[in-house]
Every structure is written in C-alpha cells, then in structure tokens.
mmCIF file of C-alpha atoms and ligand atoms in Angstrom:
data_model
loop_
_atom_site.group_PDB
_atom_site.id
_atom_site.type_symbol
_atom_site.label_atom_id
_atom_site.label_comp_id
_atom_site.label_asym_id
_atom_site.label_seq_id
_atom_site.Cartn_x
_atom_site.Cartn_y
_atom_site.Cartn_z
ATOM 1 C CA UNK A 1309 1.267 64.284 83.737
ATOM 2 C CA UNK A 1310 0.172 60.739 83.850
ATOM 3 C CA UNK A 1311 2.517 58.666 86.070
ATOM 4 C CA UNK A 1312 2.208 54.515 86.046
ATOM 5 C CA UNK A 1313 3.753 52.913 89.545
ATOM 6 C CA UNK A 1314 4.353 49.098 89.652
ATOM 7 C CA UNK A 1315 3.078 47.605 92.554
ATOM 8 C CA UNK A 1316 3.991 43.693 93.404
ATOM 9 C CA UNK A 1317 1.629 42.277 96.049
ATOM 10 C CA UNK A 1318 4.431 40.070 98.210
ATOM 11 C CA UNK A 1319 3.799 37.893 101.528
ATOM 12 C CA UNK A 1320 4.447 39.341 104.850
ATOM 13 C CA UNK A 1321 6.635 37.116 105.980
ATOM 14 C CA UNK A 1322 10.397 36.090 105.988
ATOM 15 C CA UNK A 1323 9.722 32.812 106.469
ATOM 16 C CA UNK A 1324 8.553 32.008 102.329
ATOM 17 C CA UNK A 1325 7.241 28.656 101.791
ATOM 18 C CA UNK A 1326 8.255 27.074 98.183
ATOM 19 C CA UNK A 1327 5.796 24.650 96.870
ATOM 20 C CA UNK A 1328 8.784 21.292 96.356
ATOM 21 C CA UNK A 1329 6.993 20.586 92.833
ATOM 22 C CA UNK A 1330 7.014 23.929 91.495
ATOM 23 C CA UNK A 1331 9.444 25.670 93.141
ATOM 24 C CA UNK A 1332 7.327 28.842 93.424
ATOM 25 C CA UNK A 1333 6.294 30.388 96.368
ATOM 26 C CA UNK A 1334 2.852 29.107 98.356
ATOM 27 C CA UNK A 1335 1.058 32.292 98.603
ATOM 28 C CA UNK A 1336 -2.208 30.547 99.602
ATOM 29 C CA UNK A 1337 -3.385 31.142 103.208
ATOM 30 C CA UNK A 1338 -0.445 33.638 103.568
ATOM 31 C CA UNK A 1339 -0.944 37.601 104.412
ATOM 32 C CA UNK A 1340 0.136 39.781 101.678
ATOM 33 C CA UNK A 1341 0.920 43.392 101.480
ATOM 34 C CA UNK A 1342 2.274 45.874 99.225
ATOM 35 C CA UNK A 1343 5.971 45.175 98.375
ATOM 36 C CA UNK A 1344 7.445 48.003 100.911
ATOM 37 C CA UNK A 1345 9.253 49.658 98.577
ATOM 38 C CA UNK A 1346 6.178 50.341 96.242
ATOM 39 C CA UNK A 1347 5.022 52.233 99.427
ATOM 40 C CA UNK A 1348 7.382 55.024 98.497
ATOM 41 C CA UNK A 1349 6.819 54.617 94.735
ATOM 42 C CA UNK A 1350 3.337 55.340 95.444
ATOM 43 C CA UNK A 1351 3.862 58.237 97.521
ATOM 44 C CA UNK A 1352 6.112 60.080 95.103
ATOM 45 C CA UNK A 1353 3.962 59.703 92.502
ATOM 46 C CA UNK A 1354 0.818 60.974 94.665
ATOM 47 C CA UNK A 1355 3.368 64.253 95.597
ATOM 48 C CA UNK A 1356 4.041 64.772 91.905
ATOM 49 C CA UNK A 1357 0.804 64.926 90.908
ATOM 50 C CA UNK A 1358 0.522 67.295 94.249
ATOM 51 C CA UNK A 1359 3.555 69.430 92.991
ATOM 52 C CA UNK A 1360 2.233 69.899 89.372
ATOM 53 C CA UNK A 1361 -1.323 70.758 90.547
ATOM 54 C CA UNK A 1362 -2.803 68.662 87.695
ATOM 55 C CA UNK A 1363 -2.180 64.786 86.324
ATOM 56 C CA UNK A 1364 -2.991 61.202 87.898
ATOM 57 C CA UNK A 1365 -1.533 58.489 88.913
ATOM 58 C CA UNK A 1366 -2.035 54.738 88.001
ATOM 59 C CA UNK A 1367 -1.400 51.981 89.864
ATOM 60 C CA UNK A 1368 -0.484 48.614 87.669
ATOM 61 C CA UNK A 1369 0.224 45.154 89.252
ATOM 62 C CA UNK A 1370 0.496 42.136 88.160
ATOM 63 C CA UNK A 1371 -0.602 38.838 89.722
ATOM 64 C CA UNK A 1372 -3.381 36.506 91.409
ATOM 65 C CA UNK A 1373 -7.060 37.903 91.688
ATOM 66 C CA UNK A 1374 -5.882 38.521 95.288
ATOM 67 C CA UNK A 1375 -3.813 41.096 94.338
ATOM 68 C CA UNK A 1376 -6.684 43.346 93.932
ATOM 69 C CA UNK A 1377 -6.443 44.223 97.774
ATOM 70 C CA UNK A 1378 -3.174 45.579 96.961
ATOM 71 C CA UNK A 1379 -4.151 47.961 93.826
ATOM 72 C CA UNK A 1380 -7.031 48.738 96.607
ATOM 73 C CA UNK A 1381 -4.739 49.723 99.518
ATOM 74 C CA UNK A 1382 -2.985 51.538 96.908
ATOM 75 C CA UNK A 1383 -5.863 53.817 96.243
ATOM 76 C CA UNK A 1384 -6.408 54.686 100.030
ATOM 77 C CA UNK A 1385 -2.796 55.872 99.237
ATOM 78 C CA UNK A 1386 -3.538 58.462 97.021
ATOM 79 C CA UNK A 1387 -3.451 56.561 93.452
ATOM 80 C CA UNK A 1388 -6.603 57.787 90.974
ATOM 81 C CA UNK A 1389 -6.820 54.034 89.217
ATOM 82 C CA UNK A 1390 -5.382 51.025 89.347
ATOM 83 C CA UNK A 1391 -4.956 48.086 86.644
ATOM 84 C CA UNK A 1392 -4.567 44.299 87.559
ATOM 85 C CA UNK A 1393 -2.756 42.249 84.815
ATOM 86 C CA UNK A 1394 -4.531 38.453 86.146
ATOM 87 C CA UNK A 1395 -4.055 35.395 83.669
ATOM 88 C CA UNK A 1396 -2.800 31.880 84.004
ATOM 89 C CA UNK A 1397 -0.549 32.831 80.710
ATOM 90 C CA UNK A 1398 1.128 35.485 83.243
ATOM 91 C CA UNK A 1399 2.012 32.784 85.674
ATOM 92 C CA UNK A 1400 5.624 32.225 86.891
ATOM 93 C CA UNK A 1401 6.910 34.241 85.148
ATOM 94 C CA UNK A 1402 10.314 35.406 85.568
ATOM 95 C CA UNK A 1403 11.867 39.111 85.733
ATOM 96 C CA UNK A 1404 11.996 38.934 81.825
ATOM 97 C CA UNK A 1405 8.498 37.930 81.222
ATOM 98 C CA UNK A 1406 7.485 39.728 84.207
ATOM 99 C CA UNK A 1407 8.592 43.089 82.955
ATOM 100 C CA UNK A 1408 7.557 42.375 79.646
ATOM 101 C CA UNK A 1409 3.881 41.909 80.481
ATOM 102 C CA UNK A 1410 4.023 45.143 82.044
ATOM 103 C CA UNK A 1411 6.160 47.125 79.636
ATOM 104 C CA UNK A 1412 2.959 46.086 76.895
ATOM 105 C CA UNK A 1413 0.313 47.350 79.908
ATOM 106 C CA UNK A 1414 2.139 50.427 79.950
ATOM 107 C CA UNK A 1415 2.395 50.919 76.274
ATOM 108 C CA UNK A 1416 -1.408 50.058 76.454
ATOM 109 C CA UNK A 1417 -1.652 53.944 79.192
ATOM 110 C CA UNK A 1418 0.819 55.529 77.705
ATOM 111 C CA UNK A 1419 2.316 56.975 81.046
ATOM 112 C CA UNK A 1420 4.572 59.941 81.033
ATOM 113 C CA UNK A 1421 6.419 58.787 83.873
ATOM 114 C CA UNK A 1422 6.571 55.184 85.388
ATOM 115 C CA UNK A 1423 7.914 54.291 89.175
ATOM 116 C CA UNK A 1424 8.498 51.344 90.530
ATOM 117 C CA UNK A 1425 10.398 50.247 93.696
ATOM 118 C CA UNK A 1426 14.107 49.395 94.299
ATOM 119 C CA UNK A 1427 13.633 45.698 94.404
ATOM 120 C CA UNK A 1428 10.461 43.056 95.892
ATOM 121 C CA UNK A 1429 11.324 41.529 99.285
ATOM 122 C CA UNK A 1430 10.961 37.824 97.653
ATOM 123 C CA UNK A 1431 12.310 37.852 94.395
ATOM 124 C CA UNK A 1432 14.940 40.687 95.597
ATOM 125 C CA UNK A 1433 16.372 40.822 91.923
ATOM 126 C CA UNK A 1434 15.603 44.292 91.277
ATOM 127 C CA UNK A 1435 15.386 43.532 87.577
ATOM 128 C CA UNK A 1436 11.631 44.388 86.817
ATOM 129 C CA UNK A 1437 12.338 48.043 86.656
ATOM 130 C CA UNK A 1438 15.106 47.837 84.403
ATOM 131 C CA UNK A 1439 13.709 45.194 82.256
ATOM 132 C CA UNK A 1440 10.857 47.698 81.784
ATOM 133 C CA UNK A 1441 13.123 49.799 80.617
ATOM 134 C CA UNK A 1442 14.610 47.236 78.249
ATOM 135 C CA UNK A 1443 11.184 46.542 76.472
ATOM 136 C CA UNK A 1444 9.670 49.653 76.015
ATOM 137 C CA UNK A 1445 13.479 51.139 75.394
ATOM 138 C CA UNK A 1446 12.879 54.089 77.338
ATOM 139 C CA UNK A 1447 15.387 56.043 79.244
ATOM 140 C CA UNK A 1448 15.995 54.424 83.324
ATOM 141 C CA UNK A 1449 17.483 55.394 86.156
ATOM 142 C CA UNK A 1450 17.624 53.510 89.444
ATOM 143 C CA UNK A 1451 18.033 53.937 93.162
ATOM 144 C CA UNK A 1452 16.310 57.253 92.922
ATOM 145 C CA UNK A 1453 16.639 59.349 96.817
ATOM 146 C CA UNK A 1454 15.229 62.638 95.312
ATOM 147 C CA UNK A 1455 13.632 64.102 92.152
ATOM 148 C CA UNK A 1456 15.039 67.625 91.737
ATOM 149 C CA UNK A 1457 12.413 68.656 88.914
ATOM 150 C CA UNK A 1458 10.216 67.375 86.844
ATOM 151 C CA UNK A 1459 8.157 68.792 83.956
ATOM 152 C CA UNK A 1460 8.829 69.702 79.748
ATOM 153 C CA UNK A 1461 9.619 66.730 79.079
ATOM 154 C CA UNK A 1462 12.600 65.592 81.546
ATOM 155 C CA UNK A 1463 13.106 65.050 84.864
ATOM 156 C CA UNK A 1464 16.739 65.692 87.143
ATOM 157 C CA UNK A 1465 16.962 62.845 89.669
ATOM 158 C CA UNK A 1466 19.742 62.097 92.579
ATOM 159 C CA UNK A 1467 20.234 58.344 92.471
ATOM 160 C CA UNK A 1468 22.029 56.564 95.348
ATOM 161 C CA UNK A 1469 25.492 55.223 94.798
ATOM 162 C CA UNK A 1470 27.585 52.784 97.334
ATOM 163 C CA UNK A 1471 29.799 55.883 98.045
ATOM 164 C CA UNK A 1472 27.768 58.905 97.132
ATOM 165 C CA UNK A 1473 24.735 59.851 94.868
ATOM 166 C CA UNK A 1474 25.100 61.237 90.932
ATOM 167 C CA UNK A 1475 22.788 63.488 89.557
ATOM 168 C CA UNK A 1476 20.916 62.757 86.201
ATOM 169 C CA UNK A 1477 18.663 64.475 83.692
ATOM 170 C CA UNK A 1478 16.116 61.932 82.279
ATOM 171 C CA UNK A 1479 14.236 62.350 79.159
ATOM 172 C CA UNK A 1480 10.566 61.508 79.399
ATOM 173 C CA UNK A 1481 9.021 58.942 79.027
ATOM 174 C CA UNK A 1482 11.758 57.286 81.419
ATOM 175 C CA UNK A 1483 11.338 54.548 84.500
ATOM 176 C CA UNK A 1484 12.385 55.332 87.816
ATOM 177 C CA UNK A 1485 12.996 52.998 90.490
ATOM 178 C CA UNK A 1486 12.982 54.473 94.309
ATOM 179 C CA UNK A 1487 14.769 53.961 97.564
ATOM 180 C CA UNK A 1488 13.271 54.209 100.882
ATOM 181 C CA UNK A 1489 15.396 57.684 101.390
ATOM 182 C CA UNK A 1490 12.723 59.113 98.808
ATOM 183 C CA UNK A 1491 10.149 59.837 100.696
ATOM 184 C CA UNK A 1492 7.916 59.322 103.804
ATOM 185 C CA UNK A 1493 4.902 57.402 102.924
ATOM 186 C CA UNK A 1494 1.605 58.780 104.138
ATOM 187 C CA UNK A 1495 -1.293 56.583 105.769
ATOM 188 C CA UNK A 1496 -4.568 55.938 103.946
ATOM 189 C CA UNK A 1497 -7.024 58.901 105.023
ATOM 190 C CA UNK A 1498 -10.559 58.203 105.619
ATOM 191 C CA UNK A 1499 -11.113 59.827 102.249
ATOM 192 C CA UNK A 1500 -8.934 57.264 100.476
ATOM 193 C CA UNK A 1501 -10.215 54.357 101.944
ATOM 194 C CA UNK A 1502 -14.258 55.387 100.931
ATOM 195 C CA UNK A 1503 -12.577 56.092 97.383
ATOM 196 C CA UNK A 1504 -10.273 52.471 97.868
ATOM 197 C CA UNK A 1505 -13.576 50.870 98.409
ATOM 198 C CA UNK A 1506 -15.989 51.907 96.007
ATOM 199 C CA UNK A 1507 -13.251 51.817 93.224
ATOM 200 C CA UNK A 1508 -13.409 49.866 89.858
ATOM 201 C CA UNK A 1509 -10.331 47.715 89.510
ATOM 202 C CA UNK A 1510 -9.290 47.784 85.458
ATOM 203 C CA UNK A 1511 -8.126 43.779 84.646
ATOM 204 C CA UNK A 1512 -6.414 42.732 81.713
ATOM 205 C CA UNK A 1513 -5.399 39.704 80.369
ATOM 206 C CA UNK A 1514 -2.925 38.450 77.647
ATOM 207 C CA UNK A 1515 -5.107 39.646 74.863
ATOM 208 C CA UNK A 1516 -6.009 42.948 75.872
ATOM 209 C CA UNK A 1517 -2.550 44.071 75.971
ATOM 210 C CA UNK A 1518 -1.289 42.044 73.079
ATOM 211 C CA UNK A 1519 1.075 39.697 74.574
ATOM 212 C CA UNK A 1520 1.611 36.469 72.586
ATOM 213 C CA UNK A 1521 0.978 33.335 75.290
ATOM 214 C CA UNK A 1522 4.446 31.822 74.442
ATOM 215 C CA UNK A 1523 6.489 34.984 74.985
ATOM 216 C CA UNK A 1524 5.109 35.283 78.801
ATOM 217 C CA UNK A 1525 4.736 33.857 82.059
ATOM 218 C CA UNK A 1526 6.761 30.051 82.514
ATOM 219 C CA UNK A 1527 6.843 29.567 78.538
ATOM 220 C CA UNK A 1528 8.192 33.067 77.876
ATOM 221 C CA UNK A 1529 10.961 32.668 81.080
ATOM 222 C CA UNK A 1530 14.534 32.456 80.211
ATOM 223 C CA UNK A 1531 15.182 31.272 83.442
ATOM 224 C CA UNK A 1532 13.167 29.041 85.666
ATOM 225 C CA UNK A 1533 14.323 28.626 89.386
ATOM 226 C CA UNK A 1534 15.236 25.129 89.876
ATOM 227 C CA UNK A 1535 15.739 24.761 93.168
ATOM 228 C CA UNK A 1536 14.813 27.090 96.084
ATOM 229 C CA UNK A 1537 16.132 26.012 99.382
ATOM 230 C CA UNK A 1538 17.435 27.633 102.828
ATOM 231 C CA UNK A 1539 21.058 27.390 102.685
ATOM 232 C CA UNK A 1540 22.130 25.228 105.695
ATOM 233 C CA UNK A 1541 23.227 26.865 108.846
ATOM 234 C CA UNK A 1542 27.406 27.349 109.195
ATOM 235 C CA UNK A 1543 28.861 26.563 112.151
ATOM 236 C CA UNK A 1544 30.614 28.948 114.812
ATOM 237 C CA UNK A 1545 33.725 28.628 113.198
ATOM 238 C CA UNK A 1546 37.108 27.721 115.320
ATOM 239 C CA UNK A 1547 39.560 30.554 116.279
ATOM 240 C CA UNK A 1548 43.203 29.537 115.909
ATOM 241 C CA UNK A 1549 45.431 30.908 118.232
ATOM 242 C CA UNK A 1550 49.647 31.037 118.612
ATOM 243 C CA UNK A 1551 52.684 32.582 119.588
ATOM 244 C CA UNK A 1552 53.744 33.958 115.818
ATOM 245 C CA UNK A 1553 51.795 34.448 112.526
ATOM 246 C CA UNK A 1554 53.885 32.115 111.245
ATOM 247 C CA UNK A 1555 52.679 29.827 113.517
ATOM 248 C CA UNK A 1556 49.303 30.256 113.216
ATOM 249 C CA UNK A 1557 49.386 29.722 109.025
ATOM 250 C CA UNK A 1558 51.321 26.449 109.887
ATOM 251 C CA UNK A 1559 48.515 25.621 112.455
ATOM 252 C CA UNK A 1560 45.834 26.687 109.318
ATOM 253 C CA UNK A 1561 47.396 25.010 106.741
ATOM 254 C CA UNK A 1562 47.310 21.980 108.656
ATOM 255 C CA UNK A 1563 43.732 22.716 109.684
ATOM 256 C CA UNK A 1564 42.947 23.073 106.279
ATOM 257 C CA UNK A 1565 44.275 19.745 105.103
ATOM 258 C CA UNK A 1566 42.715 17.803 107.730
ATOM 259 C CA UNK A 1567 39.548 18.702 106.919
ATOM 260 C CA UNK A 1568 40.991 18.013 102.786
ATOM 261 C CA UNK A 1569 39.225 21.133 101.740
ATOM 262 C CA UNK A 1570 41.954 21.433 99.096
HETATM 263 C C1 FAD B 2740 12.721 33.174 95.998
HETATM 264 C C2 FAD B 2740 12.563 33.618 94.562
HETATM 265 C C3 FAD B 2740 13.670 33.731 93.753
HETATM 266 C C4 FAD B 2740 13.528 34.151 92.418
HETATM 267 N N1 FAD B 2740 14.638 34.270 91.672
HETATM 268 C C5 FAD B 2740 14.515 34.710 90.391
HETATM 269 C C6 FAD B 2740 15.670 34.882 89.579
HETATM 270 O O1 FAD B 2740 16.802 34.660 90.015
HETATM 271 N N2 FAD B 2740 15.510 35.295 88.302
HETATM 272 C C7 FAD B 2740 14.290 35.551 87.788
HETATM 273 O O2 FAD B 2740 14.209 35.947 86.632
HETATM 274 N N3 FAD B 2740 13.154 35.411 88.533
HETATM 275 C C8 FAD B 2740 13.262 34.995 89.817
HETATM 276 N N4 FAD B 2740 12.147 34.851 90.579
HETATM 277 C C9 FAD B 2740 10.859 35.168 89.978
HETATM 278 C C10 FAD B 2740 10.620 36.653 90.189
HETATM 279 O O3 FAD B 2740 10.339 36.864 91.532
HETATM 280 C C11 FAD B 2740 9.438 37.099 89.411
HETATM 281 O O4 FAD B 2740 9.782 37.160 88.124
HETATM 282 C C12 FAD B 2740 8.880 38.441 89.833
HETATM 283 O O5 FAD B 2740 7.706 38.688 89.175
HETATM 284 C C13 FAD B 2740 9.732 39.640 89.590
HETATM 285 O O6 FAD B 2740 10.969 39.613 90.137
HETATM 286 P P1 FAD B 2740 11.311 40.178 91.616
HETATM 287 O O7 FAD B 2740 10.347 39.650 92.581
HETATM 288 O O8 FAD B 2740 12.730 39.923 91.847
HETATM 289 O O9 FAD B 2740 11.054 41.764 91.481
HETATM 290 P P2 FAD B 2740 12.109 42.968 91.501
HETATM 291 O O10 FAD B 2740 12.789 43.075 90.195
HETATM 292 O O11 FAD B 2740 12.989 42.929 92.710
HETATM 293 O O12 FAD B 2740 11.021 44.168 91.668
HETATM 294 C C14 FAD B 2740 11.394 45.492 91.436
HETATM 295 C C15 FAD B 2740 10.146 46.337 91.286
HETATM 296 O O13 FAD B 2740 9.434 45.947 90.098
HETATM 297 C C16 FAD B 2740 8.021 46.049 90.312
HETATM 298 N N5 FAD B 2740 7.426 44.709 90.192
HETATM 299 C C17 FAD B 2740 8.007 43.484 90.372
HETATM 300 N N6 FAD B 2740 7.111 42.483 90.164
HETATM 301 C C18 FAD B 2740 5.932 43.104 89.844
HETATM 302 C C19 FAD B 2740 4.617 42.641 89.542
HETATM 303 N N7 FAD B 2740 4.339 41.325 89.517
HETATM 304 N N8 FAD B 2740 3.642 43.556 89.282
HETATM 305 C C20 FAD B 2740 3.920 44.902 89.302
HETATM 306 N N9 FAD B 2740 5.154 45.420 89.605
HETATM 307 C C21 FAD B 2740 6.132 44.527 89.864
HETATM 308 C C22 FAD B 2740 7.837 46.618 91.736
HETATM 309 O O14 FAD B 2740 7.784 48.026 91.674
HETATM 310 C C23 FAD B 2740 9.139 46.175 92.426
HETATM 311 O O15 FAD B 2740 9.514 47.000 93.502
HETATM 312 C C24 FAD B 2740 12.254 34.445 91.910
HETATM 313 C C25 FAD B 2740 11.122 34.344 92.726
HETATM 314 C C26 FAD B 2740 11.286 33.940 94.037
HETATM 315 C C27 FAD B 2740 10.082 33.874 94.907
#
C-alpha cells in the first residue's frame, strides 16, 4: 500500500506576523515546525505500513525551499520519501489552489491512501483535505480518531462528531484527515535521523505536475485575504444588578440605548 501524508511546514508561534502589503504571513527569521496535527498523520501512516508488513509512505508538502527541514523531520519519523512542491507560481495560494496543487502531485504518485491533518494552526480552515478530495473526486472522510481496517480496497474509519463518533467504510483511493485522538506520535530514532539526513528530497514545480500557472497560487485563488488583523481587545463587560428581572431589562434597555447600539 502506498500512502501520501500532507505535511504543511507552519511557524511556532501564536504570535503570526502579517506582512501590511501582502497580507501573508512573515515567515522569514521565524522557527517553523511540522503543522502538529501532521505529527499524527505521519504516525498513522508509518503504523499502517507497520500493520500491513509491506508498502511506504510519502511525505508531500508544499511551500518555501525551507520547508525541506520539515519533509526531513518527517523522515526521522518514519516516512520512506518525501516530495517538496517549491515554485513562485505556488505562492499564496489559497485552500483552493492549495489543494489543487497537491491533488495534481498526488495524481502524479498515485497513492492508495492519502492523510492529512485536521486543520494547520495558521490558516485553521481545515479545507485542504477536503478540497483534495474535491479535485481528485475521491471518496473523504474527516476527523478520523481510529482506523478499524484497512486493506482490499476500503478502509472502516471512526470519525469524531461534536456528540459522538460514526463509523464509515471508505472506498480506496479515499483522503483521510486525523485528530490528535488517533494516535501517539513517536520521536525520531537515531535510525531515522541518519536516514532524515542522508535523504534525497523529490521537488517539483508547476510543470512537472502539470498545473497551468493561472489556475494556482494568488492567480488561481478564489479568495485572497484582505485584511488580517488582531481583533481589538473587549472590555470586562458591566454586570447589572436589581431587585426584579423586570428591573434589570428596564435597567438594560436603558443601558443599551445610552450607548445607541440600536
Ligand atoms: C491567518 C491566515 C488566514 C487565512 N485564511 C484563509 C481563508 O479564509 N481562506 C483561504 O482560502 N485561505 C486562507 N489562508 C491561506 C491558507 O492558509 C493557505 O491556503 C494554506 O495553504 C492552506 O490552508 P490552511 O492553512 O487553512 O490549511 P488547512 O486546510 O487547515 O490544513 C489541513 C491539512 O491540509 C494539509 N495542508 C495544508 N496546507 C498544506 C501545504 N501547503 N502542503 C501540504 N499539506 C498541506 C495538512 O495536512 C493540514 O493539516 C489563510 C492564511 C493565513 C495565514
């Protein structure tokens, strides 16, 4: 079984910085690391490959020549080889081109299975693993906590709902995206690291996966973010306090049209 997982390289921070002019994020001079919930994608595809005895596992990102240290780390996790999708064309791209570029990269390997996480920790759309879905019109399912069986063809997956989990039998080819309840991730062995280091990272560009230049990255985005901003702070709020409720809705209404919010 050949399993694809979708790694996003993301900084390690909380506090983002947006470039004003471009409104994308400033990822010079900032540490990155592997989008935490790729962790888990990684591992389950490692203990598949355990489970069936045979197969590999290919890690695919896509992104800046820096995010080879990702596809790297990603080896000292277990992965077999890893594929960088790097071109200017691919640049901000949103979750539609985004996903394109790597539905035609996996078309290109021809996966059996592909995983990718719940959502990235700065985009937080969760939209690239459906939108996978979308282009290469394969069967999906999401928020994946366990994966009963897989093998001949299908694979029978719990998937976490707000009140409960449902059970699903996915044909393959199909994309998966995990939840930290999966799985616990392993650390890189010694033996994974050597491997991570002497490794030869795959990179593609627009042309050798067939994209047309106007369909991807900023040209090919639906959407472009227009404005990203922190939202300012709220203050404490004021309690308002009285004898009856009655009283209290008289005292809000009031409230309410003193500060002409209606
Ligand atoms: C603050 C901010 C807000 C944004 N808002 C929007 C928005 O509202 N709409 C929009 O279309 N775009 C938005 N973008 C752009 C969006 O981040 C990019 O399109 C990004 O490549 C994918 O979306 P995501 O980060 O939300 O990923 P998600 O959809 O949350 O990622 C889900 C999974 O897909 C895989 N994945 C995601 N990106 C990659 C990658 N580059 N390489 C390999 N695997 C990947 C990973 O497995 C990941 O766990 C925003 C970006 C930022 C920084």
């Amino acid at each position: 079984m050949h399993i694809v997982v979708c790694i996003k390289q993301v900084p390690d921070t909380t506090n983002v910085r947006i470039n004003p002019k471009t409104n994308t994020l400033e990822r010079e001079g900032v540490e990155s690391i592997i989008n935490p919930f790729d962790t888990y994608a990684i591992e389950e595809g490692v203990r598949i490959r355990e489970r069936l005895g045979e197969g590999k596992v290919t890690v695919l990102s896509m992104g800046p020549p820096q995010a080879e240290a990702a596809l790297r780390e990603a080896i000292s996790l277990g992965a077999d080889e890893a594929v960088l999708l790097c071109s200017r064309a691919f640049a901000g791209g949103d979750t539609w081109s985004t996903s394109l570029v790597l539905a035609l990269a996996i078309k290109k390997l021809g996966p059996d299975l592909v995983l990718a996480g719940k959502q990235a920790i700065d985009g937080d759309t969760a939209q690239v693993g459906p939108g996978i879905s979308y282009h290469l019109d394969w069967p999906q399912a999401c928020y994946v906590s366990k994966i009963r069986e897989i093998g001949k063809g299908q694979a029978v997956v719990e998937s976490l709902l707000e009140n409960g989990k449902e059970v699903l039998a996915v044909e393959l080819p199909a994309v998966l995206t995990v939840v930290k309840e999966i799985n616990e991730p392993r650390l890189p062995s010694l033996k994974g690291k050597m491997r991570a280091k002497k490794a030869v990272i795959t990179t593609w560009n627009e042309t050798d996966i067939g994209a047309d230049p106007e369909l991807v990255g900023l040209k090919g985005s639906p959407t472009t973010v227009a404005r990203v901003f922190s939202p300012s702070r709220r203050g404490a709020g004021e309690m308002i306090k009285a004898e009856s409720a009655s009283e209290v809705a008289r005292l809000v209404v009031a409230k309410i049209k003193e500060l002409k919010i209606v």
